[in-house]
PDB file of C-alpha atoms in Angstrom:
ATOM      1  CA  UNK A   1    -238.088  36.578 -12.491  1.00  0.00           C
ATOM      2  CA  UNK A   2    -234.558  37.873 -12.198  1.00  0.00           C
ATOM      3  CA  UNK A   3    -232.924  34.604 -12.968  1.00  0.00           C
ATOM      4  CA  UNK A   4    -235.392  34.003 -16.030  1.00  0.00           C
ATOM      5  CA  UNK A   5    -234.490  37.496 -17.738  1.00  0.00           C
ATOM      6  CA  UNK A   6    -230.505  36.683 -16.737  1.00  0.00           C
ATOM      7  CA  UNK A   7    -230.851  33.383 -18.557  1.00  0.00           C
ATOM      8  CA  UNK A   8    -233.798  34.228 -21.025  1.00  0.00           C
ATOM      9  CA  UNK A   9    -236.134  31.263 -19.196  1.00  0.00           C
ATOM     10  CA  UNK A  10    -239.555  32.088 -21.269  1.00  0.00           C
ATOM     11  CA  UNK A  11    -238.685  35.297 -21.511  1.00  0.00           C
ATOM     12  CA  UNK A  12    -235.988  37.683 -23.715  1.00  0.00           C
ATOM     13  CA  UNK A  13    -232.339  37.597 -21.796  1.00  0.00           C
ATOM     14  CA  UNK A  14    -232.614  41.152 -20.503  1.00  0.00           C
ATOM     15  CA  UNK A  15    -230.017  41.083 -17.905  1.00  0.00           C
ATOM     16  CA  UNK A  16    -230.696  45.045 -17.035  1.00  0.00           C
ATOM     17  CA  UNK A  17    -234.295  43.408 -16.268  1.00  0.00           C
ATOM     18  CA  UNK A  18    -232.560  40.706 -14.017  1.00  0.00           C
ATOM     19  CA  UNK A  19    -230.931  43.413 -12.407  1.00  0.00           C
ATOM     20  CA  UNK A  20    -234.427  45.142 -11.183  1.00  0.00           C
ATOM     21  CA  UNK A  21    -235.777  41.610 -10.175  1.00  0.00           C
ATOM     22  CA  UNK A  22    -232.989  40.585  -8.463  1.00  0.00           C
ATOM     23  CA  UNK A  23    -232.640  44.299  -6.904  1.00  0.00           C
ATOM     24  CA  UNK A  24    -236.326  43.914  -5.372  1.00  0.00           C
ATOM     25  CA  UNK A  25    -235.576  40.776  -3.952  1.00  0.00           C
ATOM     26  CA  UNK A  26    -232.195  41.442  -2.356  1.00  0.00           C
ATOM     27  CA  UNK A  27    -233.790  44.387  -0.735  1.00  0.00           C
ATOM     28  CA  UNK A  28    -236.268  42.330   1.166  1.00  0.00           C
ATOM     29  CA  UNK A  29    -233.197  39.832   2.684  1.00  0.00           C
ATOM     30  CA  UNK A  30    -233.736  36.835   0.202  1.00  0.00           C
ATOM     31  CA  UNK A  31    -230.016  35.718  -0.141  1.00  0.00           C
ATOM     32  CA  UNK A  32    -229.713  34.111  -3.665  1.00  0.00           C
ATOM     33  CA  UNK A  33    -230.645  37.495  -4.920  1.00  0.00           C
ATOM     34  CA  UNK A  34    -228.047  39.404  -3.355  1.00  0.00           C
ATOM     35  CA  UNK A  35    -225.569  37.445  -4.129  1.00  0.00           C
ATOM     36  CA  UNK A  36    -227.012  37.724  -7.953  1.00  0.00           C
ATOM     37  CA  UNK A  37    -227.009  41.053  -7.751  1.00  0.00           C
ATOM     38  CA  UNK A  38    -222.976  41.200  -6.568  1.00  0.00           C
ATOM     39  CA  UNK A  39    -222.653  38.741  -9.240  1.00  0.00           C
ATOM     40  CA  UNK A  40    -224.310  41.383 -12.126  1.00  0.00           C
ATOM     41  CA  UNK A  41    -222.207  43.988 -10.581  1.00  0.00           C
ATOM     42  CA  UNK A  42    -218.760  42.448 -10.433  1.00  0.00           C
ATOM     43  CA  UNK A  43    -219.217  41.432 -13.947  1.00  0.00           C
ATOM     44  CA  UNK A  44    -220.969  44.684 -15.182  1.00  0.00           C
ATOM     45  CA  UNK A  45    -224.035  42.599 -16.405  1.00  0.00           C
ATOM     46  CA  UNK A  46    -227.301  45.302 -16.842  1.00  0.00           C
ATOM     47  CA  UNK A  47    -225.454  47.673 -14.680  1.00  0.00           C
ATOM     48  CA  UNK A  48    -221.972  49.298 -14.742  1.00  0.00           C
ATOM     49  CA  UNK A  49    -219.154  47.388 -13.205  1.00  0.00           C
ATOM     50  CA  UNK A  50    -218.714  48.699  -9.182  1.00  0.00           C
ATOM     51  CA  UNK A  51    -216.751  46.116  -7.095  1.00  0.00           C
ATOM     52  CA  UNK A  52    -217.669  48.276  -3.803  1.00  0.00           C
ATOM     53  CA  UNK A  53    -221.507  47.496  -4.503  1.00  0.00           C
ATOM     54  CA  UNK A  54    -220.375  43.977  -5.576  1.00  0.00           C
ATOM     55  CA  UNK A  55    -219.055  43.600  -1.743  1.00  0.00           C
ATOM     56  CA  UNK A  56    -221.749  45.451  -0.559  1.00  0.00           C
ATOM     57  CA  UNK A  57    -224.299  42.574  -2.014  1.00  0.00           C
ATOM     58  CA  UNK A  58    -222.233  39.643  -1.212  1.00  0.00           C
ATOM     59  CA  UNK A  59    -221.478  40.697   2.177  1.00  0.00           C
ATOM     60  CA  UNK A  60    -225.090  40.742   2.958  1.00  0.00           C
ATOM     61  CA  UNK A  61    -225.518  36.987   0.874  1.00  0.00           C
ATOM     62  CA  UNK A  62    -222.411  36.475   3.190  1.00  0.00           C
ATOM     63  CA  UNK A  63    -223.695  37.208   6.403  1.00  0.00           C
ATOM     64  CA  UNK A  64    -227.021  35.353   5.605  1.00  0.00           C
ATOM     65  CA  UNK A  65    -224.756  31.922   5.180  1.00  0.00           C
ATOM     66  CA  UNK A  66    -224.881  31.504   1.971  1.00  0.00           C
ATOM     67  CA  UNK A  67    -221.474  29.464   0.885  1.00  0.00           C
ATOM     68  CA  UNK A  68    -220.537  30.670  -2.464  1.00  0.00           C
ATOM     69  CA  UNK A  69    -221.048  34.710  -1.477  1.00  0.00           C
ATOM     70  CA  UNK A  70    -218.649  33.804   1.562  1.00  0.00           C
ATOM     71  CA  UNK A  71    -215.889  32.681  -1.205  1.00  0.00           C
ATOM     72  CA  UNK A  72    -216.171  35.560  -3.424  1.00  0.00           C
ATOM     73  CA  UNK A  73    -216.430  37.804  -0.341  1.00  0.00           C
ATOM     74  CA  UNK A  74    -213.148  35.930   0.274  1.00  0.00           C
ATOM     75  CA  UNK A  75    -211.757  36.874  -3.221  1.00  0.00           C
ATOM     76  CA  UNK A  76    -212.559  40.534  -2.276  1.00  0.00           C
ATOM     77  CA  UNK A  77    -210.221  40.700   0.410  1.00  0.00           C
ATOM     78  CA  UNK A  78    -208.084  38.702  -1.006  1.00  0.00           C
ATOM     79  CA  UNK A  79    -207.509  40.491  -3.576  1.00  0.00           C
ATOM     80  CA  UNK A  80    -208.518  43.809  -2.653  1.00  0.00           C
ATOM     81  CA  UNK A  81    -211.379  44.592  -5.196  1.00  0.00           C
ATOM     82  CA  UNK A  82    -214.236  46.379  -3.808  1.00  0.00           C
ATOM     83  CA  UNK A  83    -212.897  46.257  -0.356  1.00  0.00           C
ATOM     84  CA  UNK A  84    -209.384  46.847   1.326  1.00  0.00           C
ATOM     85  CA  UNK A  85    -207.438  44.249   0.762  1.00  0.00           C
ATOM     86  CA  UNK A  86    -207.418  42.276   4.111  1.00  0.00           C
ATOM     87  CA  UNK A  87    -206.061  38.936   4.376  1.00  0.00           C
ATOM     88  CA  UNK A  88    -207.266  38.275   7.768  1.00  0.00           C
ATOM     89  CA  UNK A  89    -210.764  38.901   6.347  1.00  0.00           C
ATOM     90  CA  UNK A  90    -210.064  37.007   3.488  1.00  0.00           C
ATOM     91  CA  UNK A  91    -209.362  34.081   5.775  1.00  0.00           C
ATOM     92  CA  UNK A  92    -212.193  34.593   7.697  1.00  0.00           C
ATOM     93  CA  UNK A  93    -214.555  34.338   5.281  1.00  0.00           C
ATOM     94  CA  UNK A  94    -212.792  31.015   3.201  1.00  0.00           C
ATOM     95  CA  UNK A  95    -212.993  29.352   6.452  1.00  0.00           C
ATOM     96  CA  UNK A  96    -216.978  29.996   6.638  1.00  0.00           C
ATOM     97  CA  UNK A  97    -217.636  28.934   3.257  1.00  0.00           C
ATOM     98  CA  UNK A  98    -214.723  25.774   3.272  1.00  0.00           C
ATOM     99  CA  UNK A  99    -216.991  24.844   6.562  1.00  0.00           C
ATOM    100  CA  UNK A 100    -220.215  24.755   4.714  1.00  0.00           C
ATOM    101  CA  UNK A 101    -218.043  21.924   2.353  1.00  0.00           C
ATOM    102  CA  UNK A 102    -217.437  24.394  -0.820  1.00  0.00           C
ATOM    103  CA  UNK A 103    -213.806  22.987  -2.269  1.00  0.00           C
ATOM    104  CA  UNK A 104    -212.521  25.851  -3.610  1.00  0.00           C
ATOM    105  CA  UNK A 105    -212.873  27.708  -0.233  1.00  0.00           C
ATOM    106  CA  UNK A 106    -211.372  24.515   1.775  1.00  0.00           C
ATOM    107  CA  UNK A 107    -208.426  24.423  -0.670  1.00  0.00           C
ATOM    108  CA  UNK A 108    -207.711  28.463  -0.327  1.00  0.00           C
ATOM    109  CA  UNK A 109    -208.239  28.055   3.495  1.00  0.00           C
ATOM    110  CA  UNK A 110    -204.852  25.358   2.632  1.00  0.00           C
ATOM    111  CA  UNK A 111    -203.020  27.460   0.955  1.00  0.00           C
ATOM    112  CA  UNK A 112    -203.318  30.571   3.221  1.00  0.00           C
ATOM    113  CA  UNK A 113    -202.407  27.690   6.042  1.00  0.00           C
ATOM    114  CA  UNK A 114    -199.738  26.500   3.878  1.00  0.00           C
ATOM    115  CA  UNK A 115    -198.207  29.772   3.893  1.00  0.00           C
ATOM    116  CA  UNK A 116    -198.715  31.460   6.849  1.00  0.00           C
ATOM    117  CA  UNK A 117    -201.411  34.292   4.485  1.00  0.00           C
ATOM    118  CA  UNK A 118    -203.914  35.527   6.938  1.00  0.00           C
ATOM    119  CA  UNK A 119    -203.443  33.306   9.770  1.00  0.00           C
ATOM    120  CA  UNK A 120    -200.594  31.058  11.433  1.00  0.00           C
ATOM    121  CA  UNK A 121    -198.443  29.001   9.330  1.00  0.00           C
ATOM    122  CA  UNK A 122    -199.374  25.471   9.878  1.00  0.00           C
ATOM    123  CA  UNK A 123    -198.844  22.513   7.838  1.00  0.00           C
ATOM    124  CA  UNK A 124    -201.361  19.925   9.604  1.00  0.00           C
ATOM    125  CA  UNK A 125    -204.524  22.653   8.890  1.00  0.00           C
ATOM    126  CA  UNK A 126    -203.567  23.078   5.513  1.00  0.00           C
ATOM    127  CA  UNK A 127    -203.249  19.537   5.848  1.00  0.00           C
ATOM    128  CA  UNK A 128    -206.899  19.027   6.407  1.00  0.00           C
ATOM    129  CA  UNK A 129    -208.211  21.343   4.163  1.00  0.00           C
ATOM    130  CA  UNK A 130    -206.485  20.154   0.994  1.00  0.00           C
ATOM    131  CA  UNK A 131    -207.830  16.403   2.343  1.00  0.00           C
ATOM    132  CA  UNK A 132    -211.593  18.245   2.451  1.00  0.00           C
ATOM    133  CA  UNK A 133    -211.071  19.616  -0.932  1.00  0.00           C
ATOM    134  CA  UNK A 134    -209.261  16.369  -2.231  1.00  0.00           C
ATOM    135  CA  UNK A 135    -212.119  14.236  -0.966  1.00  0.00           C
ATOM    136  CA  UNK A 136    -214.211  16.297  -3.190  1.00  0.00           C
ATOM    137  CA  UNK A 137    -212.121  15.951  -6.448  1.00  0.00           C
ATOM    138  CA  UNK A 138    -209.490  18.776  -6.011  1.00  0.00           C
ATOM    139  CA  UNK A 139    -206.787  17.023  -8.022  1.00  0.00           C
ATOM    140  CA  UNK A 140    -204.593  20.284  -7.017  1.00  0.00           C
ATOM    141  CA  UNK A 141    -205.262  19.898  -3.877  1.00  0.00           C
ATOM    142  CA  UNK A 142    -204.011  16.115  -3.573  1.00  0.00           C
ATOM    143  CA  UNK A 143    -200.447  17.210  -5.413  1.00  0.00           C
ATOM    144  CA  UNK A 144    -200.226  19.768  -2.729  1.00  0.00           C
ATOM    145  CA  UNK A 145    -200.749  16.987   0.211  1.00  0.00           C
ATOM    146  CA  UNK A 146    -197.877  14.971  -1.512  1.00  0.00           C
ATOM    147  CA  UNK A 147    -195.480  18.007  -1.857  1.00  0.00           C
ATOM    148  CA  UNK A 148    -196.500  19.375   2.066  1.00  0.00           C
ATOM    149  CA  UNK A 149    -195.890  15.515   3.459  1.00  0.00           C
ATOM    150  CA  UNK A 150    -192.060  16.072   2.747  1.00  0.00           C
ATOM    151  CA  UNK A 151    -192.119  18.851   4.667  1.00  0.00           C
ATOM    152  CA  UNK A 152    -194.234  17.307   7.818  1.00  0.00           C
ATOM    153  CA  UNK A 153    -192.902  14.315  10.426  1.00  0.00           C
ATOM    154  CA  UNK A 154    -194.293  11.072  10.697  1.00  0.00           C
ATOM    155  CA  UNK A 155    -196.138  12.680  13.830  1.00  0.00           C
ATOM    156  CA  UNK A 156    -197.528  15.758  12.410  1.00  0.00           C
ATOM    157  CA  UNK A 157    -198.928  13.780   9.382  1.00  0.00           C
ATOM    158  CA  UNK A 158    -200.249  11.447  11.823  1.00  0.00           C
ATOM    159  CA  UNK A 159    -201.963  14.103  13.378  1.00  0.00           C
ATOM    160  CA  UNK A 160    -203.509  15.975   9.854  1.00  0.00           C
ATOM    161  CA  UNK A 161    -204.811  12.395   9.079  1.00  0.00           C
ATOM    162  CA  UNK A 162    -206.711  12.267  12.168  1.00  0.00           C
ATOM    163  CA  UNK A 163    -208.059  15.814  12.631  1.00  0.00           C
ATOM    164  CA  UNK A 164    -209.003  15.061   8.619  1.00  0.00           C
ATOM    165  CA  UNK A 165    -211.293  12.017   9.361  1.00  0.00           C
ATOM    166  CA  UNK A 166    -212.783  14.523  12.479  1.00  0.00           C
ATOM    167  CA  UNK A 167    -213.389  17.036  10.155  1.00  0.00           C
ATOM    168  CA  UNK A 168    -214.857  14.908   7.278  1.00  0.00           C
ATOM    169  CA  UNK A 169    -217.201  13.081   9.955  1.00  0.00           C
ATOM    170  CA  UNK A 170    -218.875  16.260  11.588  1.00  0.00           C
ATOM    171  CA  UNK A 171    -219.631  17.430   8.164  1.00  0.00           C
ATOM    172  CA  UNK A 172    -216.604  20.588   8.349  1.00  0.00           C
ATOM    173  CA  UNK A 173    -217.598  21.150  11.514  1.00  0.00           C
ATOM    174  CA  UNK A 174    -215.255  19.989  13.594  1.00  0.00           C
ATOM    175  CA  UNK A 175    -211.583  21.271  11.430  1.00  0.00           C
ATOM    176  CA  UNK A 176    -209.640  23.177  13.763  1.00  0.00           C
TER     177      UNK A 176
END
C-alpha cells in the first residue's frame, strides 16, 4: 500500500499516506519499507525533512542487507548528513553494498581506495573496484582505470587484473 499511494498505483498519490504504510511495515522489520521510509524522510516526502531519522531507517534497511540502504547509509557518513561524518563508516558500508554488486558503491569503494579516504591508499583495490563497476557500465569508472594504470607497475597492474577476475568470479565475494 505504501508504494501505491507514493506512486498513485490505483489509488490518489498521497505520499503522507505512503508514509503511514510504509511506517507500519518498517516497524515490523520488512526492509524495503525502511529503506522507503529513509527515502520519504531524506527527501521530505509526506513528512518533514530529518536526515537523523533518514539514518535511523536506512541503518536498519542496512543492517538487514539490503544493497541500496548500505550506499545511502554510505552517503551519510560520507557526507555527514544525519550522522557524524565518518569516513571509516562510510567505507564500511560502500564496501557491503559494492559486495552485493551495486556499481555506484564498487566505484566509491575506488575512489576512497584511490585516495587513501577511509581506508589505506591502494591503487590495485581501487583497481578492482573501478573493474567491478566498469564491468557493469561505469564509463567513469573505466577513465579512472586508464588514468590510475600510469601510476601502477607492470606488476601491480598484473596483480589488480587478477584479484579483478577473483572478484568478478565469486560474485564480489572474494575482492580483498
Amino acid at each position: 500500500l505504501g508504494i501505491m499511494f507514493d506512486n498513485g498505483i490505483g489509488v490518489p498519490k498521497n505520499p503522507a499516506e505512503a508514509v503511514k504504510w510504509y511506517r507500519k511495515a518498517a516497524e515490523q522489520g520488512d526492509a524495503e519499507a525502511q529503506y522507503n521510509l529513509g527515502n520519504m524522510y531524506d527527501f521530505g516526502r509526506g513528512v518533514p525533512e530529518n536526515d537523523s531519522e533518514a539514518a535511523k531507517w536506512l541503518r536498519k534497511a542496512a543492517d538487514e542487507g539490503l544493497a541500496v540502504a548500505q550506499y545511502n547509509l554510505a552517503l551519510m557518513y560520507d557526507t555527514g548528513r544525519g550522522v557524524p561524518e565518518n569516513v571509516t563508516e562510510a567505507a564500511k558500508w560502500y564496501r557491503k553494498a559494492a559486495h552485493q554488486g551495486l556499481a555506484v558503491a564498487q566505484y566509491n569503494l575506488g575512489v576512497m581506495y584511490d585516495n587513501g579516504i577511509g581506508v589505506p591508499e591502494n591503487n590495485i583495490r581501487a583497481y578492482v573496484w573501478w573493474s567491478m563497476a566498469k564491468t557493469q557500465g561505469d564509463a567513469q569508472a573505466a577513465t579512472n582505470i586508464d588514468k590510475l594504470k600510469s601510476d601502477m607497475t607492470p606488476q601491480q597492474i598484473a596483480d589488480g587484473q587478477a584479484l579483478a577476475a577473483k572478484c568478478y568470479e565469486s560474485n564480489y565475494k572474494d575482492c580483498d
